[in-house]
Coordinates of C-alpha atoms and ligand atoms in Angstrom, one line a residue:
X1 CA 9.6 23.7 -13.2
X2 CA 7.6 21.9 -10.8
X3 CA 6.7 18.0 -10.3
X4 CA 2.9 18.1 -9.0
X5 CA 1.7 14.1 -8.1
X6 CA -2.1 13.8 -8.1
X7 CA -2.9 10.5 -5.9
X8 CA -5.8 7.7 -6.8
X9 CA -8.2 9.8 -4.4
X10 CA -7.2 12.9 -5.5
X11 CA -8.6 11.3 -8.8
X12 CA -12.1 9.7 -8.0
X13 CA -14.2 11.4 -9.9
X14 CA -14.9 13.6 -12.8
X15 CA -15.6 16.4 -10.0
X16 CA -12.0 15.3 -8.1
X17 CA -10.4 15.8 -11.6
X18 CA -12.0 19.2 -12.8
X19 CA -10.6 20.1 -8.7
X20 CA -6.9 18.7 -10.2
X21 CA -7.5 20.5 -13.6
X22 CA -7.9 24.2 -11.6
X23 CA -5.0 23.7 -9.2
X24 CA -2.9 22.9 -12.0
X25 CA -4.4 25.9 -14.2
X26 CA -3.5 28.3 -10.7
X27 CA 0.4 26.8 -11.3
X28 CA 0.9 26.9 -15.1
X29 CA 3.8 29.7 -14.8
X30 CA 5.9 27.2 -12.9
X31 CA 5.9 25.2 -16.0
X32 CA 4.0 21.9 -13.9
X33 CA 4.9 18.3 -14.9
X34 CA 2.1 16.2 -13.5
X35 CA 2.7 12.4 -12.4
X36 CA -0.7 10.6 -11.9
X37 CA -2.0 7.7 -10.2
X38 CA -4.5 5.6 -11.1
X39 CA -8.1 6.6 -10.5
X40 CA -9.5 6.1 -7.6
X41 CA -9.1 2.5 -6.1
X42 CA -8.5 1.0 -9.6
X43 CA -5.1 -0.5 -8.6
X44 CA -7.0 -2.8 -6.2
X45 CA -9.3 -3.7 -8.2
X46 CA -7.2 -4.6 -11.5
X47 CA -5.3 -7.0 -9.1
X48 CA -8.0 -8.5 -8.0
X49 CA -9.8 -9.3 -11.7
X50 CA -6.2 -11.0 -12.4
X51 CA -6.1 -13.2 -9.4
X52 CA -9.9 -13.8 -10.1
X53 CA -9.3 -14.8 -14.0
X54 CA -5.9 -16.9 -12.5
X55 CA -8.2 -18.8 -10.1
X56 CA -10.8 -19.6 -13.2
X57 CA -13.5 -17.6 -11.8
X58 CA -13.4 -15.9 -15.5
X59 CA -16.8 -14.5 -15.6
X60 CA -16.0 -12.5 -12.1
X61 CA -13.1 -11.4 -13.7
X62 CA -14.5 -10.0 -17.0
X63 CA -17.9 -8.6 -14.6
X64 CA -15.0 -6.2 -12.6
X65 CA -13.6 -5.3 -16.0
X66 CA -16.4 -4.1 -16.9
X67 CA -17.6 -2.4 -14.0
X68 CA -13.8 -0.6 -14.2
X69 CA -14.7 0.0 -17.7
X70 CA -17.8 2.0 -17.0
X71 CA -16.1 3.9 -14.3
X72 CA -13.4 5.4 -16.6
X73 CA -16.1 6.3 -19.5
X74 CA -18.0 7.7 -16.5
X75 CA -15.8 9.8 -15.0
X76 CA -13.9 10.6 -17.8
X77 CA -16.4 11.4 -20.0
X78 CA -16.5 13.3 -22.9
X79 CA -12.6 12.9 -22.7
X80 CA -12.6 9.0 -22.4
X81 CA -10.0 9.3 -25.7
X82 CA -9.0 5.3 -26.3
X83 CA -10.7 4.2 -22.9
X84 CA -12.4 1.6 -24.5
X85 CA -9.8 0.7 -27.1
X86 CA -7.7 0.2 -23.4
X87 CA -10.2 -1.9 -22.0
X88 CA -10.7 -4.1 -25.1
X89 CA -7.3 -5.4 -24.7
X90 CA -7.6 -5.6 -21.0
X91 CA -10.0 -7.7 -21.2
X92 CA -8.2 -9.9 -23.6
X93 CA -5.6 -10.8 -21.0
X94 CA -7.8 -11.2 -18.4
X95 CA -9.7 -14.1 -20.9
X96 CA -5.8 -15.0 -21.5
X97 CA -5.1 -15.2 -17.5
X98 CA -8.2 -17.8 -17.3
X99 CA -7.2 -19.8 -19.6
X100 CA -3.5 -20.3 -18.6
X101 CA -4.6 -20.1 -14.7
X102 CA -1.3 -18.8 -13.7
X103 CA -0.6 -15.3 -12.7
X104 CA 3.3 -14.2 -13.1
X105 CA 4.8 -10.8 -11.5
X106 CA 5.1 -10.2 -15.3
X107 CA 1.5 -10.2 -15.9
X108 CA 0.8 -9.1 -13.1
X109 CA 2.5 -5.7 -14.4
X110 CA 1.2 -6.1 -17.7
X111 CA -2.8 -5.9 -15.9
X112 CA -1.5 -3.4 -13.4
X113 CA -0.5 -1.0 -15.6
X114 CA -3.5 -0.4 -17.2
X115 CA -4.9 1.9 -14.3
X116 CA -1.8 5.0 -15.1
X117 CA -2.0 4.2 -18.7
X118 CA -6.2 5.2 -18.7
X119 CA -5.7 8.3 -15.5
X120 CA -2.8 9.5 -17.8
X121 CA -4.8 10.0 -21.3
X122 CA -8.1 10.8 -19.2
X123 CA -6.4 13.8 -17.3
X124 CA -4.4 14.9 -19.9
X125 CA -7.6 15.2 -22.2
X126 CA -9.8 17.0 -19.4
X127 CA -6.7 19.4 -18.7
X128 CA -7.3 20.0 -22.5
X129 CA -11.2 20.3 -21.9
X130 CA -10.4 22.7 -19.0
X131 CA -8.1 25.5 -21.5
X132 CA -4.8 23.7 -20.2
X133 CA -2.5 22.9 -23.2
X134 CA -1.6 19.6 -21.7
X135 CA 0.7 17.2 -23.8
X136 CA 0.8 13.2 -22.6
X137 CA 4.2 11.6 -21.9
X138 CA 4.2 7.6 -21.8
X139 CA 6.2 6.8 -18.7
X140 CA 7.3 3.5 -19.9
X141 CA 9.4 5.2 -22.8
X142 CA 10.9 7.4 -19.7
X143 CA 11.7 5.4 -16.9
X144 CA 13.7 2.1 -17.2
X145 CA 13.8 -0.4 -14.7
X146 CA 15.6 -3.9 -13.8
X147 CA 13.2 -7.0 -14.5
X148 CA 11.8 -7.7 -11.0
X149 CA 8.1 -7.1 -11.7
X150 CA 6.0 -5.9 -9.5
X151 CA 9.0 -3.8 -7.4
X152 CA 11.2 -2.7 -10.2
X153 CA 14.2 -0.7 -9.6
X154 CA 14.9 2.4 -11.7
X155 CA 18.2 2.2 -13.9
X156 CA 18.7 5.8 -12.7
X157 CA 21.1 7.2 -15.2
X158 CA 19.1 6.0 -18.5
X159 CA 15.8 7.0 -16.8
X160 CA 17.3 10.4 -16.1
X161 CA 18.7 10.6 -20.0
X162 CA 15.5 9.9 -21.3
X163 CA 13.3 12.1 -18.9
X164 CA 15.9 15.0 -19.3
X165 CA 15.8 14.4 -23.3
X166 CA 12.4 14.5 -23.8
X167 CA 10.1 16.3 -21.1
X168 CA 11.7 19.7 -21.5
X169 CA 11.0 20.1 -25.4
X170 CA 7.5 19.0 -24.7
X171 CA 7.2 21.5 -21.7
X172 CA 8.1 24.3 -24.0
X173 CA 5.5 24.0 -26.7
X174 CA 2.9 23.0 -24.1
X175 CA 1.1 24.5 -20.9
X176 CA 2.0 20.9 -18.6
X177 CA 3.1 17.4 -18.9
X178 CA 1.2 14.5 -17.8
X179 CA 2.3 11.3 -17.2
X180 CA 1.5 8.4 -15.3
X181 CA 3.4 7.2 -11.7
X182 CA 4.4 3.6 -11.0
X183 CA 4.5 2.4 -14.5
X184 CA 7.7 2.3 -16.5
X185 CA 9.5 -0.4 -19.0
X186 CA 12.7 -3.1 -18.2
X187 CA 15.6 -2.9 -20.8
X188 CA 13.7 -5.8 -22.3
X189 CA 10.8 -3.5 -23.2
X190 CA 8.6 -4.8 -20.9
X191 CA 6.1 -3.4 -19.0
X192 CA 6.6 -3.0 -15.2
X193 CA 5.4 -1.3 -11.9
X194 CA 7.8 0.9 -9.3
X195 CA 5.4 -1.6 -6.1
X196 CA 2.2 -0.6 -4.8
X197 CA 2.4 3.6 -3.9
X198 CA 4.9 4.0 -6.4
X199 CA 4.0 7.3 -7.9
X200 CA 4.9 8.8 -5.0
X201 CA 8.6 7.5 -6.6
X202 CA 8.3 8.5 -9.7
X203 CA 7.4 12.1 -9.1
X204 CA 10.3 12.0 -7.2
X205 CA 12.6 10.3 -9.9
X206 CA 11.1 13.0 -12.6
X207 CA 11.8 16.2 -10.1
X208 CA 15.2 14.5 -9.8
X209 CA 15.3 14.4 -13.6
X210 CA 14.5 17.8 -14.1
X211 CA 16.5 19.2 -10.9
X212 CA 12.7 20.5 -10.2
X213 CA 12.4 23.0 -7.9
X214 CA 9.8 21.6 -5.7
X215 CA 8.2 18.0 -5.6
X216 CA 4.3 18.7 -4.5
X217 CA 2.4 15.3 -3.5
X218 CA -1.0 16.2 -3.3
X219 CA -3.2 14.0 -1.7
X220 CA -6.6 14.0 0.3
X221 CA -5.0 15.2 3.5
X222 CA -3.3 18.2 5.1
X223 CA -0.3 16.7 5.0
X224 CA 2.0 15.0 7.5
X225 CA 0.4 15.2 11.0
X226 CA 1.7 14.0 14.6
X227 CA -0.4 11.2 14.3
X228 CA -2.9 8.7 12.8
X229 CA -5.8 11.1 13.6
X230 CA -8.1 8.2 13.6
X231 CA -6.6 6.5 16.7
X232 CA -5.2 10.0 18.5
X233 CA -7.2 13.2 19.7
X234 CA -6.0 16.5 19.5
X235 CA -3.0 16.1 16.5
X236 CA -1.4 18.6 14.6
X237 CA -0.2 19.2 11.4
X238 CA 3.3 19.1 11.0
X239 CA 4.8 22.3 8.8
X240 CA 8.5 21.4 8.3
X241 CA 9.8 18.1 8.7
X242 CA 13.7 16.8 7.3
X243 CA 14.1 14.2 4.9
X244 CA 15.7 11.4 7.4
X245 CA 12.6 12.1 9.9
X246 CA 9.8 11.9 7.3
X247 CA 11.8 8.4 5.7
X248 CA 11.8 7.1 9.3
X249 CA 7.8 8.0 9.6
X250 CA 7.1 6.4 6.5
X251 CA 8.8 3.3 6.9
X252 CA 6.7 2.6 9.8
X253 CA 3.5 3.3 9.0
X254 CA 3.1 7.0 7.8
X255 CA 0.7 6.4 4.9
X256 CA 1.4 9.4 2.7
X257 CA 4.9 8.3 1.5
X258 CA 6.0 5.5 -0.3
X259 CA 9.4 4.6 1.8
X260 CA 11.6 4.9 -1.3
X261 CA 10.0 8.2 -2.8
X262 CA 12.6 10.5 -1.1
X263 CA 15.8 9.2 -2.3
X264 CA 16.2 10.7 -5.3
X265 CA 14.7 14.1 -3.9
X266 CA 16.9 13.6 -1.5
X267 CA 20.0 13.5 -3.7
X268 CA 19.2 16.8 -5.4
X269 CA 18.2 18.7 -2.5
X270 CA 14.6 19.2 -3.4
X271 CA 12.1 20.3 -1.5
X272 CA 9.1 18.1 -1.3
X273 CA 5.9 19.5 -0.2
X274 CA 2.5 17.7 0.7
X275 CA -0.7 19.3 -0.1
X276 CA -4.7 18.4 0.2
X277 CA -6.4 18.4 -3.1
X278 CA -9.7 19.1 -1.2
X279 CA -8.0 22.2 0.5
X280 CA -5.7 23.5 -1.9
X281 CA -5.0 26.6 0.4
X282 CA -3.7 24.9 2.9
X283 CA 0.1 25.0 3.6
X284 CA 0.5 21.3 3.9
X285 CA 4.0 20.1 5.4
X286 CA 7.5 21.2 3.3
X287 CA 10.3 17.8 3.6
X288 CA 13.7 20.0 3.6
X289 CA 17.0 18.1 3.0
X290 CA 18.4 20.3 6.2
X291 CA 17.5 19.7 9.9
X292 CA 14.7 21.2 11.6
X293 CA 15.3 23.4 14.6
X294 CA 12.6 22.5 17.0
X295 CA 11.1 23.0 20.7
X296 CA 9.6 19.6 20.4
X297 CA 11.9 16.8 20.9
X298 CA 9.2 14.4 19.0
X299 CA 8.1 15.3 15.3
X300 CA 5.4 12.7 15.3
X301 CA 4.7 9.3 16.1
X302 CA 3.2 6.7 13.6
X303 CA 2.1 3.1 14.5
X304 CA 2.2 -0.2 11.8
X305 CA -0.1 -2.7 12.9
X306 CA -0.7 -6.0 12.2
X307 CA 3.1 -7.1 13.3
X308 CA 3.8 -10.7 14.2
X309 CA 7.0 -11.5 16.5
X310 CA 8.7 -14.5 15.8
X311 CA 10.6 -15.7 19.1
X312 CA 13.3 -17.3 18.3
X313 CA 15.3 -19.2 21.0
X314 CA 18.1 -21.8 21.2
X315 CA 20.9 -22.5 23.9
X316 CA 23.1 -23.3 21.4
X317 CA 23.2 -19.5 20.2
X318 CA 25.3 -19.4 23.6
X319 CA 28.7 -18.4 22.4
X320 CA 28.3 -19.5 18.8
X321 CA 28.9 -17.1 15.8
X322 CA 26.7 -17.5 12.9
X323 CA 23.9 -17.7 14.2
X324 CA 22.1 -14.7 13.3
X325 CA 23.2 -15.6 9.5
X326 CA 21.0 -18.8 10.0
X327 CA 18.2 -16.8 11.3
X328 CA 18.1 -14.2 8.4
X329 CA 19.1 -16.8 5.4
X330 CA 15.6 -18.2 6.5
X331 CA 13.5 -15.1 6.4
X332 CA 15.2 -14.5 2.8
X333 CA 14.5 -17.5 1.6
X334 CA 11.1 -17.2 2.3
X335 CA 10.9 -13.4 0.9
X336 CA 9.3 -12.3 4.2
X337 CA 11.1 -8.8 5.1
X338 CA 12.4 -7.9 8.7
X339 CA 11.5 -4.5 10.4
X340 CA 12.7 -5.1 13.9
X341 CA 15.1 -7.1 15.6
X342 CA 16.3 -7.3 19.2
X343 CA 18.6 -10.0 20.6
X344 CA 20.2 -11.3 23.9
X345 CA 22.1 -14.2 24.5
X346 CA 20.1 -16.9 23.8
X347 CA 17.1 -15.7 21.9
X348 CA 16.0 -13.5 19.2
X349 CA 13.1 -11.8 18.4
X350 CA 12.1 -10.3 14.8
X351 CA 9.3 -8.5 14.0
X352 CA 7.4 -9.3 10.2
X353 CA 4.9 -7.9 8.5
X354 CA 4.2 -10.1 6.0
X355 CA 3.0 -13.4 7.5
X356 CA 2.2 -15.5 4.5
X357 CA 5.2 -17.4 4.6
X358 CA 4.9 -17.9 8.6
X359 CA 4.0 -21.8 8.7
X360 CA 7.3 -22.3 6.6
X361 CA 9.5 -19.9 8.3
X362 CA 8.1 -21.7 11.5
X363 CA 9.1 -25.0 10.6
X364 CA 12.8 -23.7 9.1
X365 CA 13.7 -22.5 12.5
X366 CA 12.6 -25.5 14.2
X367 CA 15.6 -27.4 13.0
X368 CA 17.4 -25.9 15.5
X369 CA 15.3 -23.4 17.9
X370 CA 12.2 -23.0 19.9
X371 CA 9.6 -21.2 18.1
X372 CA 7.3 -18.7 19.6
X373 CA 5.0 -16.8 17.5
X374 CA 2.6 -13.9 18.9
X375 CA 0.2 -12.1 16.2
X376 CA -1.7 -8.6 16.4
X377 CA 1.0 -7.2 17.5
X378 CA 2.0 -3.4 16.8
X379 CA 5.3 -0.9 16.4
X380 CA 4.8 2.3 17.5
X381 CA 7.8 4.7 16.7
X382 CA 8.3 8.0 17.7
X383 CA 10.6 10.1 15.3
X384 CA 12.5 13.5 16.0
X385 CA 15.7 15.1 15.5
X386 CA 16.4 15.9 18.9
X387 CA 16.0 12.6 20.4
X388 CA 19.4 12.6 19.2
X389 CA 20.7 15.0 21.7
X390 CA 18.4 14.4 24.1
X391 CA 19.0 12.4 26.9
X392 CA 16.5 10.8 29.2
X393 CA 13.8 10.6 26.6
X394 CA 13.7 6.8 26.8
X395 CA 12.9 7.0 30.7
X396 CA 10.5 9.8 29.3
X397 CA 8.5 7.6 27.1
X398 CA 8.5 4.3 29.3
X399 CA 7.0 6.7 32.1
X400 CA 4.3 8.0 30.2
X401 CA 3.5 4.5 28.8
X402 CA 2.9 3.4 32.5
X403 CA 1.4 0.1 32.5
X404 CA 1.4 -0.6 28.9
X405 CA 2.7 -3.7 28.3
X406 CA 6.2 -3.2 26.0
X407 CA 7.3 -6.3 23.8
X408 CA 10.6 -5.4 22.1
X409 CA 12.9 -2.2 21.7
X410 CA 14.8 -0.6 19.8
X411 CA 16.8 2.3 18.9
X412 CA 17.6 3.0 14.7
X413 CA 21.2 3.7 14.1
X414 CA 20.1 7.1 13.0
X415 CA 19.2 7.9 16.5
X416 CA 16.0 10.0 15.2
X417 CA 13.3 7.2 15.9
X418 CA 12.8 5.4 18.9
X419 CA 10.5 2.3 18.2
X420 CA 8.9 -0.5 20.3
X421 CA 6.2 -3.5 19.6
X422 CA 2.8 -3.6 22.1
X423 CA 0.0 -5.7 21.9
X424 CA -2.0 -4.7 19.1
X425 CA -5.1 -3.8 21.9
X426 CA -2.6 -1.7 23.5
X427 CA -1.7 0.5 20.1
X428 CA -4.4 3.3 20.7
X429 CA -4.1 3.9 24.5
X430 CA 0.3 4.2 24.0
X431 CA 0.0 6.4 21.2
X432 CA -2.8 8.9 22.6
X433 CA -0.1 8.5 26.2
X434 CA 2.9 9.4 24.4
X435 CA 0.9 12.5 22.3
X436 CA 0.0 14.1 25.4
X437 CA 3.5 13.7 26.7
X438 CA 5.1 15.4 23.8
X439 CA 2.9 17.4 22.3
X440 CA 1.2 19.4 24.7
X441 CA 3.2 22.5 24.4
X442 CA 4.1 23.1 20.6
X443 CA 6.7 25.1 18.7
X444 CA 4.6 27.2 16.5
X445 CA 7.5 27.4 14.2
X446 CA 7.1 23.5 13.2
X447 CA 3.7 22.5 14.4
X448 CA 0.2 23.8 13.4
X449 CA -2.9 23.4 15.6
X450 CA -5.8 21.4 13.4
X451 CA -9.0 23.3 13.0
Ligands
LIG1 N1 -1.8 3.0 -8.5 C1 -0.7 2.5 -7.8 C2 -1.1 1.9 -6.5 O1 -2.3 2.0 -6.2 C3 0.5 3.4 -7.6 C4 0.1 4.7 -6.8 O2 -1.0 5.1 -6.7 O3 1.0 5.3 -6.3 O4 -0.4 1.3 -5.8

């Protein structure tokens, strides 16, 4: 069997669905379960009725609802099944939310979860429409999570028990499964979410499940490419790409994969392939557990923007131990996560992505440092496997960024991603530098010239 993941944009519209409902008919013999995200933008905009409803602004709140509501029967219609039956009791937690004016991860969840709960029946029900025998699973009876909402972790053994138990016996007396991503149930029995992207993760948790024999993520591009076409002329599409790199790529700032999706993929050895939704034909780019022989010494090069560095000095670091410990035990307190660090003997300086916490953070380190803080900052990182066994390719890369201004360096144990911080005016012109450098003669065994 397969694991085919449809993404929000893959599901805009009753059009984009029908598009879904015939690639799916092309792959029924490889018995297709199919993971769903919400439709269209709808995740964004749930979240943003709660915080509404939470703030008291009640009757914006209820006016999104039922702009969402009109959507679904929209776009789903004739096969809007309990859409409106969903939305009635949407809306009465959204009247709930404005009357408590508090907003909890928990509800949170609870309001977030509505978007895979409606994609799931809708699909499912034009798959039916379209001559597909579909049969709907309810992700929260399949996947069980620990109680941190909004960024649950999978309890994987019981979530494999209960996929493996009761998706094959529904396979066999139907065409496909469909299910919702990013949704799933704590031991408690409440509902949570896997984090924002997260049915990228549980397509990969089901495949896992099922020992799958390919993971397909289809999505509204032709797959993994050598870089953010919007700030880079001339990339490529990138045909074959190994686990590590593509976790590397994603981490910072590849959009097509949620970070965590691989791992369990990874752990069975199944290939993961990511496909366009508007171009089914194309060949998209295959993620093999295996390395990639390769010409190239760079895969690809992705960029996060929006980085702030926190410069962190003190003379009393000279010599002392602990300090570091002091430094992180900050960060943690504040929840604000750390992509980038680099040290010498009297300073540090950390890269965040998350700045809401910064004032705080700020005023924490001032106890015992100098604070420096620079915004709009951005990490570029160039991933391969042979930068590895390459020597010289830092010298490489600093020469071809001639004149760019380079913040802060560093090299990831793995050895397979090189990644520095640049003014975020600087992004463009270093990434478009460091493309032409590495790209400009191709292995046609791993790259694939864009038309
Ligand atoms: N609908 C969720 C989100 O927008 C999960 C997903 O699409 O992967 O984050």
């Amino acid at each position: 069997m397969i694991v085919m993941k449809f993404g929000g944009s893959s599901l805009a519209s009753s059009e984009a669905i029908r598009r879904v409902a015939s690639i799916v008919a092309e792959r029924l013999p490889r018995r297709p379960v199919v993971v769903v995200s919400a439709m269209g933008k709808t995740t964004d905009r749930l979240l943003e009725a709660a915080d509404l409803a939470a703030a008291g602004r009640r009757a914006e709140a209820l006016r999104l609802v039922g702009e969402l509501e009109e959507f679904h029967l929209r776009e789903g219609h004739p096969c809007s099944g309990r859409t409106e039956e969903l939305f009635a009791e949407l809306t009465e937690l959204i009247r709930g939310l404005a009357v408590i004016g508090e907003l909890t991860p928990r509800t949170i969840d609870a309001v977030s979860s509505y978007g895979e709960r409606l994609s799931s029946m809708i699909v499912a029900e034009k798959f039916r429409a379209a001559g597909i025998d579909a049969a709907q699973a309810d992700s929260r009876e399949l996947l069980v999570t620990d109680s941190r909402h909004t960024a649950a972790a999978p309890i994987f053994e019981e979530t494999y028990g209960r996929i493996g138990a009761r998706i094959p016996p529904l396979l066999a007396g139907h065409d496909a499964v469909v299910m919702g991503g990013f949704i799933a149930r704590s031991r408690q029995g409440v509902t949570t979410t896997l984090g924002r992207g997260g049915s990228d993760f549980t397509a990969s948790i089901v495949g896992a499940a099922l020992d799958a024999e390919e993971i397909q993520i289809w999505t509204d591009v032709d797959g993994m490419l050598t870089s953010d076409p919007r700030l880079v002329e001339g990339v490529h599409r990138v045909k074959v790409i190994s686990f590590d790199e593509a976790a590397e790529l994603a981490y910072f700032g590849a959009r097509v994969l949620h970070p965590a999706t691989l791992i369990p993929a990874i752990e069975k050895n199944i290939p993961v392939r990511i496909l366009n939704s508007y171009r089914p034909q194309a060949e998209g780019t295959r993620i093999v557990a295996e390395r990639v022989p390769c010409r190239n010494i760079v895969k690809a090069i992705s960029s996060k923007h929006g980085i702030t560095i926190v410069n962190i000095r003190s003379t009393r670091m000279l010599g002392a131990h602990g300090f570091l410990r002091r430094i992180f035990e900050i960060f943690d307190r504040h929840r604000t996560s750390v992509d980038m660090v680099s040290t010498s003997e009297v300073s540090v300086s950390a890269t965040i992505d998350d700045a809401r916490a910064l004032a705080a953070i700020k005023a924490d380190l001032e106890e015992f440092s100098t604070v420096e803080i620079e915004s709009d900052q951005a990490i570029v990182c160039v991933v391969g496997d042979n930068i590895r066994h390459t020597p010289g390719i830092a010298g490489r890369l600093f020469r071809a960024l001639n004149g760019i201004n380079i913040r802060m360096i560093s090299q990831g144990a793995s050895l397979l991603n090189m990644g520095f911080v640049v003014a975020g005016s600087d992004v463009k012109r270093a990434l478009q530098a460091l493309h032409t450098e590495f790209f400009s003669d191709l292995d046609p065994a791993v790259f694939d010239r864009l038309r």
